[in-house]
Tab-separated table of C-alpha atoms in Angstrom:
chain	number	residue	atom	x	y	z
B	26	MET	CA	5.720	9.506	-7.058
B	27	ILE	CA	6.908	9.279	-3.471
B	28	HIS	CA	5.085	6.460	-1.773
B	29	ASP	CA	4.733	6.558	1.950
B	30	ARG	CA	7.681	4.507	3.110
B	31	ARG	CA	8.471	3.882	6.751
B	32	GLN	CA	11.136	6.434	7.504
B	33	SER	CA	11.299	6.109	11.271
B	34	ASP	CA	10.116	4.045	14.202
B	35	ILE	CA	6.790	4.867	15.780
B	36	ASP	CA	7.358	7.609	18.353
B	37	ALA	CA	10.707	8.508	16.788
B	38	GLU	CA	9.392	10.932	14.197
B	39	PRO	CA	11.541	14.046	13.673
B	40	LEU	CA	10.558	17.098	15.664
B	41	LEU	CA	11.461	19.436	12.853
B	42	GLY	CA	10.608	19.323	9.175
B	43	GLY	CA	7.634	17.799	7.455
B	44	LEU	CA	6.275	14.402	8.309
B	45	THR	CA	5.221	11.813	5.772
B	46	HIS	CA	1.640	10.623	6.058
B	47	SER	CA	2.748	7.416	7.709
B	48	GLN	CA	4.859	9.351	10.208
B	49	GLU	CA	1.938	11.594	11.004
B	50	ARG	CA	-0.216	8.522	11.536
B	51	ALA	CA	2.531	6.980	13.664
B	52	ARG	CA	2.412	9.974	16.003
B	53	HIS	CA	-1.291	9.437	16.566
B	54	ILE	CA	-0.792	5.724	17.034
B	55	ALA	CA	1.893	6.370	19.651
B	56	THR	CA	-0.518	8.455	21.700
B	57	LEU	CA	-3.178	5.739	21.577
B	58	ILE	CA	-0.961	2.853	22.700
B	59	ASP	CA	-0.889	3.036	26.460
B	60	SER	CA	-1.512	-0.520	27.661
B	61	PRO	CA	-0.724	-4.143	26.806
B	62	GLU	CA	-4.241	-4.385	25.359
B	63	THR	CA	-3.765	-1.488	22.939
B	64	LEU	CA	-0.337	-2.815	21.987
B	65	GLU	CA	-1.847	-6.181	21.192
B	66	ILE	CA	-4.522	-4.571	19.014
B	67	ALA	CA	-1.894	-2.623	17.086
B	68	ILE	CA	0.282	-5.691	16.520
B	69	GLU	CA	-2.753	-7.690	15.439
B	70	GLN	CA	-3.576	-5.139	12.710
B	71	VAL	CA	0.022	-5.052	11.478
B	72	LYS	CA	-0.018	-8.843	11.328
B	73	ARG	CA	-3.273	-8.862	9.415
B	74	ALA	CA	-2.052	-6.261	6.905
B	75	TRP	CA	1.129	-8.287	6.360
B	76	GLY	CA	-0.886	-11.494	5.936
B	77	LEU	CA	-2.974	-9.976	3.155
B	78	LYS	CA	0.110	-8.881	1.219
B	79	ASP	CA	1.669	-12.299	1.684
B	80	ARG	CA	-1.420	-14.035	0.321
B	81	PHE	CA	-1.747	-11.645	-2.569
B	82	TYR	CA	1.798	-12.261	-3.837
B	83	ARG	CA	1.686	-15.960	-3.061
B	84	GLN	CA	-0.959	-16.428	-5.782
B	85	PHE	CA	1.788	-15.947	-8.373
B	86	LEU	CA	3.948	-18.743	-6.956
B	87	PRO	CA	3.715	-22.470	-7.488
B	88	GLN	CA	1.498	-23.935	-4.766
B	89	GLY	CA	3.265	-24.913	-1.579
B	90	ALA	CA	6.114	-22.382	-1.774
B	91	SER	CA	7.200	-21.537	1.758
B	92	GLY	CA	7.766	-18.136	3.277
B	93	PHE	CA	7.334	-16.082	6.396
B	94	ALA	CA	4.855	-17.586	8.881
P	8	MET	CA	5.853	-0.824	24.655
P	9	LEU	CA	6.268	0.748	21.222
P	10	LYS	CA	9.571	-1.049	20.949
P	11	GLU	CA	7.695	-4.303	20.513
P	12	LEU	CA	5.432	-2.842	17.832
P	13	ASN	CA	8.374	-1.304	15.984
P	14	ALA	CA	10.243	-4.600	16.092
P	15	TYR	CA	7.231	-6.456	14.745
P	16	GLU	CA	6.746	-3.917	11.948
P	17	ARG	CA	10.384	-4.273	10.949
P	18	GLN	CA	10.019	-8.048	10.950
P	19	CYS	CA	7.007	-7.860	8.618
P	20	ILE	CA	8.743	-5.371	6.304
P	21	SER	CA	11.780	-7.550	6.068
P	22	ALA	CA	9.597	-10.616	5.458
P	23	LEU	CA	7.846	-8.834	2.604
P	24	GLN	CA	11.172	-7.734	1.133
P	25	SER	CA	12.298	-11.343	1.105
P	26	HIS	CA	8.931	-12.722	0.001
P	27	PRO	CA	9.388	-15.698	-2.367
P	28	LEU	CA	7.765	-13.706	-5.173
P	29	PHE	CA	10.084	-10.725	-4.742
P	30	ARG	CA	13.092	-13.036	-4.485
P	31	LYS	CA	12.372	-14.251	-7.984
P	32	THR	CA	11.252	-10.983	-9.562
P	33	ALA	CA	14.422	-10.896	-11.671
P	34	ASP	CA	13.572	-14.297	-13.140
P	35	LEU	CA	10.012	-13.452	-14.131
P	36	SER	CA	9.297	-12.863	-17.788
P	37	TRP	CA	7.825	-9.479	-18.679
P	38	ASP	CA	4.497	-11.120	-19.370
P	39	GLU	CA	4.516	-12.676	-15.906
P	40	LEU	CA	5.466	-9.384	-14.302
P	41	ILE	CA	2.673	-7.599	-16.147
P	42	VAL	CA	0.233	-10.195	-14.769
P	43	VAL	CA	1.373	-9.328	-11.225
P	44	LEU	CA	1.074	-5.597	-11.876
P	45	LEU	CA	-2.381	-5.888	-13.440
P	46	GLN	CA	-3.663	-7.790	-10.415
P	47	ARG	CA	-1.931	-5.300	-8.101
P	48	ARG	CA	-3.818	-2.525	-9.906
P	49	TYR	CA	-7.070	-3.838	-8.424
P	50	LEU	CA	-5.698	-3.100	-4.957
P	51	SER	CA	-4.609	0.371	-6.071
P	52	LEU	CA	-8.136	1.088	-7.268
P	53	LEU	CA	-9.414	0.122	-3.832
P	54	ILE	CA	-7.488	2.817	-1.989
P	55	ILE	CA	-10.146	5.498	-2.424
P	56	ASN	CA	-12.758	3.250	-0.775
P	57	VAL	CA	-10.321	2.588	2.051
P	58	PHE	CA	-9.766	6.288	2.756
P	59	GLU	CA	-13.475	7.075	2.502
P	60	PHE	CA	-14.323	4.244	4.882
P	61	VAL	CA	-11.731	5.335	7.433
P	62	ILE	CA	-12.899	8.951	7.289
P	63	ASP	CA	-16.466	7.867	8.021
P	64	ALA	CA	-15.392	5.397	10.680
P	65	LEU	CA	-13.104	7.662	12.711
P	66	GLU	CA	-14.852	9.566	15.443
P	67	SER	CA	-12.135	12.111	16.112
P	68	GLU	CA	-12.569	15.108	13.806
P	69	MET	CA	-8.849	15.811	14.054
P	70	LEU	CA	-8.010	12.318	12.795
P	71	ARG	CA	-10.654	12.501	10.095
P	72	ALA	CA	-9.084	15.734	8.861
P	73	THR	CA	-5.658	14.112	8.479
P	74	VAL	CA	-7.065	11.248	6.419
P	75	ARG	CA	-9.165	13.655	4.345
P	76	LEU	CA	-5.964	15.455	3.462
P	77	ILE	CA	-4.471	12.302	1.982
P	78	LEU	CA	-7.664	11.517	0.104
P	79	HIS	CA	-7.507	14.957	-1.487
P	80	GLU	CA	-3.954	14.240	-2.619
P	81	GLU	CA	-5.405	11.339	-4.556
P	82	TYR	CA	-7.118	13.990	-6.723
P	83	PRO	CA	-4.329	16.534	-7.251
P	84	ARG	CA	-4.812	19.959	-8.802
P	85	ASN	CA	-2.340	22.562	-9.978
P	86	THR	CA	-2.132	26.026	-8.443
P	87	ARG	CA	-4.921	27.245	-10.734
P	88	GLY	CA	-7.207	24.494	-9.535
P	89	THR	CA	-7.048	22.448	-12.717
P	90	PRO	CA	-7.258	18.705	-12.037
P	91	LEU	CA	-4.014	16.818	-12.659
P	92	PRO	CA	-3.674	13.104	-13.387
P	93	SER	CA	-4.444	11.032	-10.304
P	94	PRO	CA	-2.106	8.292	-9.044
P	95	ARG	CA	-4.419	5.834	-10.791
P	96	ASP	CA	-4.033	7.752	-14.083
P	97	LEU	CA	-0.280	7.629	-13.599
P	98	LEU	CA	-0.380	3.914	-12.858
P	99	PHE	CA	-2.293	3.355	-16.108
P	100	ARG	CA	0.338	5.330	-18.041
P	101	ASP	CA	3.177	3.455	-16.385
P	102	LEU	CA	1.582	0.113	-17.179
P	103	ARG	CA	1.310	1.179	-20.831
P	104	HIS	CA	4.986	2.169	-20.842
P	105	LEU	CA	5.846	-1.187	-19.313
P	106	GLY	CA	4.197	-2.961	-22.218
P	107	ALA	CA	0.607	-3.664	-21.173
P	108	SER	CA	-1.936	-2.810	-23.832
P	109	ARG	CA	-4.843	-0.516	-23.100
P	110	LEU	CA	-7.278	-3.389	-23.567
P	111	GLN	CA	-5.179	-5.709	-21.425
P	112	ILE	CA	-5.245	-3.226	-18.548
P	113	LEU	CA	-8.940	-2.568	-18.876
P	114	THR	CA	-10.171	-6.085	-19.460
P	115	THR	CA	-7.871	-8.363	-17.465
P	116	ALA	CA	-10.170	-10.036	-14.984
P	117	GLU	CA	-9.548	-9.835	-11.286
P	118	SER	CA	-8.323	-13.225	-10.067
P	119	ALA	CA	-10.309	-15.045	-7.378
P	120	LEU	CA	-7.459	-14.555	-4.933
P	121	THR	CA	-7.092	-10.844	-5.685
P	122	ARG	CA	-10.814	-10.446	-5.143
P	123	GLU	CA	-10.539	-12.335	-1.870
P	124	VAL	CA	-7.680	-10.110	-0.686
P	125	ARG	CA	-9.516	-6.969	-1.798
P	126	LEU	CA	-12.676	-7.943	0.078
P	127	GLU	CA	-10.707	-9.030	3.129
P	128	SER	CA	-8.912	-5.692	3.152
P	129	LEU	CA	-12.276	-4.001	3.493
P	130	ALA	CA	-13.411	-6.593	6.033
P	131	ALA	CA	-10.269	-5.849	8.076
P	132	LEU	CA	-11.366	-2.225	8.303
P	133	GLU	CA	-14.932	-3.172	9.196
P	134	SER	CA	-13.785	-5.512	11.938
P	135	CYS	CA	-11.966	-2.600	13.615
P	136	LEU	CA	-15.364	-1.080	14.383
P	137	SER	CA	-16.206	-3.769	16.905
P	138	LEU	CA	-12.850	-3.634	18.691
P	139	PRO	CA	-12.502	-1.829	22.018
P	140	HIS	CA	-9.891	0.556	20.575
P	141	GLY	CA	-11.338	0.810	17.093
P	142	GLU	CA	-9.702	4.103	16.116
P	143	LEU	CA	-6.265	2.807	16.954
P	144	ALA	CA	-6.945	-0.361	14.965
P	145	LEU	CA	-8.141	1.639	11.954
P	146	LEU	CA	-5.070	3.864	12.015
P	147	CYS	CA	-2.781	0.831	12.229
P	148	VAL	CA	-4.442	-0.891	9.266
P	149	LEU	CA	-4.340	2.299	7.223
P	150	ARG	CA	-0.763	3.184	8.070
P	151	PHE	CA	0.815	-0.219	7.769
P	152	GLY	CA	-1.334	-1.843	5.077
P	153	ALA	CA	-2.097	1.113	2.843
P	154	GLU	CA	1.010	3.259	3.323
P	155	VAL	CA	4.089	1.498	4.687
P	156	LEU	CA	3.807	-1.927	3.028
P	157	VAL	CA	2.673	-0.427	-0.285
P	158	SER	CA	5.903	1.503	-0.416
P	159	VAL	CA	7.844	-1.691	0.357
P	160	GLU	CA	6.042	-3.524	-2.464
P	161	TYR	CA	6.945	-0.898	-5.041
P	162	GLY	CA	10.472	-0.730	-3.686
P	163	CYS	CA	10.821	-4.456	-4.345
P	164	LEU	CA	9.422	-4.202	-7.854
P	165	TRP	CA	11.351	-1.063	-8.782
P	166	PRO	CA	14.737	-2.602	-9.727
P	167	ARG	CA	13.024	-4.643	-12.415
P	168	LEU	CA	10.636	-1.892	-13.512
P	169	SER	CA	13.308	0.797	-13.649
P	170	GLU	CA	15.259	-1.326	-16.107
P	171	ARG	CA	12.280	-1.303	-18.476
P	172	PHE	CA	11.640	2.405	-18.003
P	173	ALA	CA	15.305	3.177	-18.644
P	174	HIS	CA	15.486	1.250	-21.892
P	175	GLY	CA	11.882	1.547	-23.041
P	176	ILE	CA	10.114	-1.052	-25.099
P	177	ALA	CA	11.047	0.480	-28.429
P	178	GLY	CA	14.380	1.806	-27.202
P	179	GLU	CA	12.841	5.057	-25.994
P	180	ALA	CA	13.324	5.751	-22.280
P	181	GLN	CA	10.239	6.695	-20.286
P	182	ARG	CA	9.955	8.293	-16.890
P	183	SER	CA	7.849	6.469	-14.345
P	184	GLN	CA	5.414	8.770	-12.621
P	185	PHE	CA	3.603	6.261	-10.465
P	186	PHE	CA	6.191	3.771	-9.277
């Protein structure tokens, strides 16, 4: 199965050829970020999504293991 | 402005790739790896709820249509309209090929932390509703949490999993359909 990896930066999706779902979503996101406030909201969500993954995988480590903060 | 967002995304991706758990994946026993995968399955089962929530929460019909399209891919059909195994079916098969028993997959309890993460994933979506740019927030959570990082996770696990698929448990190679 092809999972939806990040193949390009936001707003750098190819003009030709098919887009992955995440690229398609990135195009929409690029149109909605037009101010420092919207940028901050986007970064906040990315941070939150990352934090959940970090916590999930940390449960399998001995307590106190350090990582990305 | 997007430069900053792109840089932050790359930072998070690279942090996940070098997560302490993924750094020691090669040292985990198969039993330990199966434990990780069985807990991860609970997050895979959540994905349908995530898509459904986002579809209901988005106000733009155009955006709703794009998410609906992905949801439909979660229930694939062949050209004659016959339902094919879903990604969750394929995950179940892959877990069996990796050595988890049917009962183990079906009866392993969700850990307290997995439950917490699962509920917080839904709460993250709900909290977007009260933000001034809720649609943007929803799209960011969906794209980064449910699409981009998921692919990174499987990419990190794949070197270890592919070894098992290549050699099989009883010496018979299997093809992974989910991972």
